[in-house]
Amino acid sequence: MISQKKLFVVSLAALITWMALLPSLDVTAAFARDASSFISEKNALKIPPLMKDEDPGNSAMDITLRAMKGKTSFFGTGNPTQTLGYNGSYLGPTIKVERGQTLHAKVINELDEDTTLHWHGMEVEGHKDGGPHYTFAPGETWEVSFPVDQPAATLWFHPHPHGRTGKQVYMGLAGVLIVEDDISRNLDLPDNYGKNDIPMVIQDKRFSRNGELVYLTHMMDRMHGMMGDVPVVNGTYNPYLEVEREMVRFRLINGSNARVFDLFFEDDRTFWQIASDGGLLSNPFQTRVLTLAPGERAEILVDFSTSQYGDRAVLRSREFEILACLVNNNEEIKRSFIPWELTQIEPVDTSRVVRNRTFILSGMGPMVSINGRQFDLDRIDEMVKLNDTEIWEIRNEMFQGGPMGGNMMRGMGRMGGRRMPMARAMAHPFHIHGVQFRVIERDGSAPPINERGWKDTVLVYPYETVKVLVQFQKKGKFVYHCHILEHDDMGMMGSFVVE
Ligand SMILES: [Cu+2]
């Protein structure tokens, strides 16, 4: 049995090693002005195809997803990499549904092991949500059908078999799920998929010398989750995107296993966040940097309308170049408009709260726990009454049962600690299945403006307490968990039943 203290010392040493290995922040690499040389060593950003309705005769969206093995060439040369994907070798097609439509999906397991398919961010009943209680075996088909009744949003889907989620997602199983509605459409936002409405599944990978994906080879991978040194977007290594002189919408999905990305443009331009996990914000949020934890999504608008032919804008994180955008023509400006009012979001109303619950997240690696317990598929941790509104208070206590390390690290979540690699490496993105919630407090203060819309995943920094207001409108058995997938797999998860 490793003592907490020893574990702490070991993990601290490993963390320092890891920090030293971070790529330097040299962002001054000058690109040649010539557009062709700019993109010659880059790869065109892959855009996942939109799923076609297999039965256009009825009003439902009928789709089939096959979880399968494949081979993917990330680098153009060398051996292709063994990967997993839906209906292809890596990631899956994008599902686009209308609010009010029924989504009818057949999911076929062509893997060698159990899997599930979780609709992350979707408000559905427990047995349709695809959490760890609803695995299906190799060769089996899971058929599910539900009405989509929630605002326009960028959601996603990925497998969730307990103990194997991290590996399956890392190998490539994930896809984008777009919900559209009249409110979103009437705003005249960029919605030409793949042209000015760009899905971006951002991930980091590690490759072996022979080109295979490497998973969980260092102790650090288990402590802080699997982080890579090669960024990919939609499975594209070193991607570029050609854009026109217009407003472009990016649907950003942090599909990494464990890395928190601070996203910004190399030229420090401002952009506008228009949506969080569960849909549009009430107003665009103007910013230069956006933090996205594993599982979180954001939609942003970037203005290329005043750009000229050959202009470029490079989206990056502190560690990586993420996407190089290149303005590819000098034609007239197509769109430069940003609607000031996006949607009505009901004010937070705590008068209907019937219950408060506390969730204490602690530990790293194999020591992770919530309220001192690790996940058990056969245990129900919380019982919730249908349609009840509750406040869930999530606390990141770092170490179970006390102040171990506390004197040194307390306050890291505040004091600008957000930018510190250590604070971020020990933060936990908390995700609740089957609901969209509202963040009402971050360490006693109102949350930042871009966290005041609908959320299903919220990052909780070391020693922080985050309160969320949530109404449970769907019946069934669900889970809540840390979205660092290795923490999730090692037991930083609990189950709740709504009835
Ligand atoms: Cu975690």
PDB file of N, CA, C and O in Angstrom, residues 202-230:
ATOM      1  N   ILE A 202      -9.939  18.218 -31.171  1.00  0.00           N
ATOM      2  CA  ILE A 202      -8.532  18.480 -30.850  1.00  0.00           C
ATOM      3  C   ILE A 202      -8.026  17.406 -29.882  1.00  0.00           C
ATOM      4  O   ILE A 202      -8.626  17.161 -28.838  1.00  0.00           O
ATOM      5  N   GLN A 203      -6.924  16.765 -30.269  1.00  0.00           N
ATOM      6  CA  GLN A 203      -6.381  15.673 -29.458  1.00  0.00           C
ATOM      7  C   GLN A 203      -4.856  15.725 -29.469  1.00  0.00           C
ATOM      8  O   GLN A 203      -4.262  16.349 -30.351  1.00  0.00           O
ATOM      9  N   ASP A 204      -4.256  15.055 -28.524  1.00  0.00           N
ATOM     10  CA  ASP A 204      -2.794  14.907 -28.536  1.00  0.00           C
ATOM     11  C   ASP A 204      -2.458  13.422 -28.434  1.00  0.00           C
ATOM     12  O   ASP A 204      -3.086  12.678 -27.686  1.00  0.00           O
ATOM     13  N   LYS A 205      -1.458  13.015 -29.217  1.00  0.00           N
ATOM     14  CA  LYS A 205      -1.108  11.592 -29.338  1.00  0.00           C
ATOM     15  C   LYS A 205       0.379  11.409 -29.112  1.00  0.00           C
ATOM     16  O   LYS A 205       1.158  12.364 -29.216  1.00  0.00           O
ATOM     17  N   ARG A 206       0.743  10.171 -28.863  1.00  0.00           N
ATOM     18  CA  ARG A 206       2.169   9.824 -28.802  1.00  0.00           C
ATOM     19  C   ARG A 206       2.384   8.612 -29.691  1.00  0.00           C
ATOM     20  O   ARG A 206       1.587   7.668 -29.659  1.00  0.00           O
ATOM     21  N   PHE A 207       3.421   8.677 -30.493  1.00  0.00           N
ATOM     22  CA  PHE A 207       3.687   7.596 -31.453  1.00  0.00           C
ATOM     23  C   PHE A 207       4.999   6.901 -31.124  1.00  0.00           C
ATOM     24  O   PHE A 207       5.961   7.533 -30.681  1.00  0.00           O
ATOM     25  N   SER A 208       5.036   5.605 -31.393  1.00  0.00           N
ATOM     26  CA  SER A 208       6.284   4.862 -31.248  1.00  0.00           C
ATOM     27  C   SER A 208       7.112   5.048 -32.516  1.00  0.00           C
ATOM     28  O   SER A 208       6.647   5.603 -33.503  1.00  0.00           O
ATOM     29  N   ARG A 209       8.334   4.547 -32.505  1.00  0.00           N
ATOM     30  CA  ARG A 209       9.199   4.678 -33.679  1.00  0.00           C
ATOM     31  C   ARG A 209       8.622   4.016 -34.904  1.00  0.00           C
ATOM     32  O   ARG A 209       8.855   4.451 -36.029  1.00  0.00           O
ATOM     33  N   ASN A 210       7.890   2.942 -34.683  1.00  0.00           N
ATOM     34  CA  ASN A 210       7.322   2.272 -35.863  1.00  0.00           C
ATOM     35  C   ASN A 210       5.935   2.801 -36.203  1.00  0.00           C
ATOM     36  O   ASN A 210       5.210   2.197 -36.991  1.00  0.00           O
ATOM     37  N   GLY A 211       5.585   3.933 -35.613  1.00  0.00           N
ATOM     38  CA  GLY A 211       4.379   4.626 -36.055  1.00  0.00           C
ATOM     39  C   GLY A 211       3.092   4.192 -35.378  1.00  0.00           C
ATOM     40  O   GLY A 211       2.013   4.614 -35.780  1.00  0.00           O
ATOM     41  N   GLU A 212       3.195   3.363 -34.344  1.00  0.00           N
ATOM     42  CA  GLU A 212       1.963   2.970 -33.645  1.00  0.00           C
ATOM     43  C   GLU A 212       1.672   3.930 -32.505  1.00  0.00           C
ATOM     44  O   GLU A 212       2.570   4.572 -31.964  1.00  0.00           O
ATOM     45  N   LEU A 213       0.391   4.020 -32.153  1.00  0.00           N
ATOM     46  CA  LEU A 213       0.015   4.836 -31.014  1.00  0.00           C
ATOM     47  C   LEU A 213       0.515   4.179 -29.733  1.00  0.00           C
ATOM     48  O   LEU A 213       0.409   2.965 -29.557  1.00  0.00           O
ATOM     49  N   VAL A 214       1.069   5.001 -28.870  1.00  0.00           N
ATOM     50  CA  VAL A 214       1.594   4.529 -27.595  1.00  0.00           C
ATOM     51  C   VAL A 214       0.596   4.921 -26.518  1.00  0.00           C
ATOM     52  O   VAL A 214       0.145   6.060 -26.479  1.00  0.00           O
ATOM     53  N   TYR A 215       0.245   3.978 -25.649  1.00  0.00           N
ATOM     54  CA  TYR A 215      -0.734   4.287 -24.603  1.00  0.00           C
ATOM     55  C   TYR A 215      -0.274   3.767 -23.249  1.00  0.00           C
ATOM     56  O   TYR A 215       0.099   2.597 -23.123  1.00  0.00           O
ATOM     57  N   LEU A 216      -0.290   4.635 -22.251  1.00  0.00           N
ATOM     58  CA  LEU A 216       0.039   4.274 -20.859  1.00  0.00           C
ATOM     59  C   LEU A 216       1.361   3.542 -20.722  1.00  0.00           C
ATOM     60  O   LEU A 216       1.399   2.391 -20.286  1.00  0.00           O
ATOM     61  N   THR A 217       2.435   4.213 -21.085  1.00  0.00           N
ATOM     62  CA  THR A 217       3.735   3.589 -20.928  1.00  0.00           C
ATOM     63  C   THR A 217       4.528   4.193 -19.772  1.00  0.00           C
ATOM     64  O   THR A 217       5.490   3.603 -19.313  1.00  0.00           O
ATOM     65  N   HIS A 218       4.148   5.376 -19.332  1.00  0.00           N
ATOM     66  CA  HIS A 218       4.859   6.004 -18.209  1.00  0.00           C
ATOM     67  C   HIS A 218       3.940   6.101 -17.003  1.00  0.00           C
ATOM     68  O   HIS A 218       2.723   6.174 -17.141  1.00  0.00           O
ATOM     69  N   MET A 219       4.538   6.170 -15.834  1.00  0.00           N
ATOM     70  CA  MET A 219       3.735   6.351 -14.634  1.00  0.00           C
ATOM     71  C   MET A 219       2.915   7.640 -14.738  1.00  0.00           C
ATOM     72  O   MET A 219       1.775   7.710 -14.300  1.00  0.00           O
ATOM     73  N   MET A 220       3.516   8.664 -15.352  1.00  0.00           N
ATOM     74  CA  MET A 220       2.815   9.943 -15.485  1.00  0.00           C
ATOM     75  C   MET A 220       1.503   9.795 -16.243  1.00  0.00           C
ATOM     76  O   MET A 220       0.561  10.543 -16.018  1.00  0.00           O
ATOM     77  N   ASP A 221       1.475   8.867 -17.186  1.00  0.00           N
ATOM     78  CA  ASP A 221       0.266   8.680 -17.993  1.00  0.00           C
ATOM     79  C   ASP A 221      -0.907   8.264 -17.105  1.00  0.00           C
ATOM     80  O   ASP A 221      -2.059   8.598 -17.374  1.00  0.00           O
ATOM     81  N   ARG A 222      -0.587   7.514 -16.071  1.00  0.00           N
ATOM     82  CA  ARG A 222      -1.649   7.091 -15.153  1.00  0.00           C
ATOM     83  C   ARG A 222      -1.950   8.163 -14.117  1.00  0.00           C
ATOM     84  O   ARG A 222      -3.080   8.314 -13.681  1.00  0.00           O
ATOM     85  N   MET A 223      -0.918   8.889 -13.706  1.00  0.00           N
ATOM     86  CA  MET A 223      -1.134   9.895 -12.665  1.00  0.00           C
ATOM     87  C   MET A 223      -2.009  11.037 -13.171  1.00  0.00           C
ATOM     88  O   MET A 223      -2.996  11.406 -12.546  1.00  0.00           O
ATOM     89  N   HIS A 224      -1.607  11.616 -14.283  1.00  0.00           N
ATOM     90  CA  HIS A 224      -2.298  12.815 -14.768  1.00  0.00           C
ATOM     91  C   HIS A 224      -3.125  12.559 -16.008  1.00  0.00           C
ATOM     92  O   HIS A 224      -3.735  13.472 -16.542  1.00  0.00           O
ATOM     93  N   GLY A 225      -3.124  11.335 -16.470  1.00  0.00           N
ATOM     94  CA  GLY A 225      -3.836  11.020 -17.690  1.00  0.00           C
ATOM     95  C   GLY A 225      -2.893  11.036 -18.874  1.00  0.00           C
ATOM     96  O   GLY A 225      -1.796  11.597 -18.816  1.00  0.00           O
ATOM     97  N   MET A 226      -3.351  10.402 -19.944  1.00  0.00           N
ATOM     98  CA  MET A 226      -2.506  10.185 -21.114  1.00  0.00           C
ATOM     99  C   MET A 226      -2.379  11.471 -21.940  1.00  0.00           C
ATOM    100  O   MET A 226      -3.339  11.932 -22.536  1.00  0.00           O
ATOM    101  N   MET A 227      -1.164  12.027 -21.932  1.00  0.00           N
ATOM    102  CA  MET A 227      -0.904  13.190 -22.764  1.00  0.00           C
ATOM    103  C   MET A 227       0.128  12.836 -23.820  1.00  0.00           C
ATOM    104  O   MET A 227       1.047  12.055 -23.555  1.00  0.00           O
ATOM    105  N   GLY A 228      -0.049  13.420 -25.003  1.00  0.00           N
ATOM    106  CA  GLY A 228       0.869  13.125 -26.092  1.00  0.00           C
ATOM    107  C   GLY A 228       1.732  14.321 -26.435  1.00  0.00           C
ATOM    108  O   GLY A 228       1.605  15.396 -25.840  1.00  0.00           O
ATOM    109  N   ASP A 229       2.611  14.132 -27.400  1.00  0.00           N
ATOM    110  CA  ASP A 229       3.459  15.233 -27.855  1.00  0.00           C
ATOM    111  C   ASP A 229       3.170  15.604 -29.304  1.00  0.00           C
ATOM    112  O   ASP A 229       3.872  16.418 -29.885  1.00  0.00           O
ATOM    113  N   VAL A 230       2.159  14.975 -29.885  1.00  0.00           N
ATOM    114  CA  VAL A 230       1.792  15.281 -31.274  1.00  0.00           C
ATOM    115  C   VAL A 230       0.312  15.668 -31.308  1.00  0.00           C
ATOM    116  O   VAL A 230      -0.554  14.850 -31.010  1.00  0.00           O
TER     117      VAL A 230
END
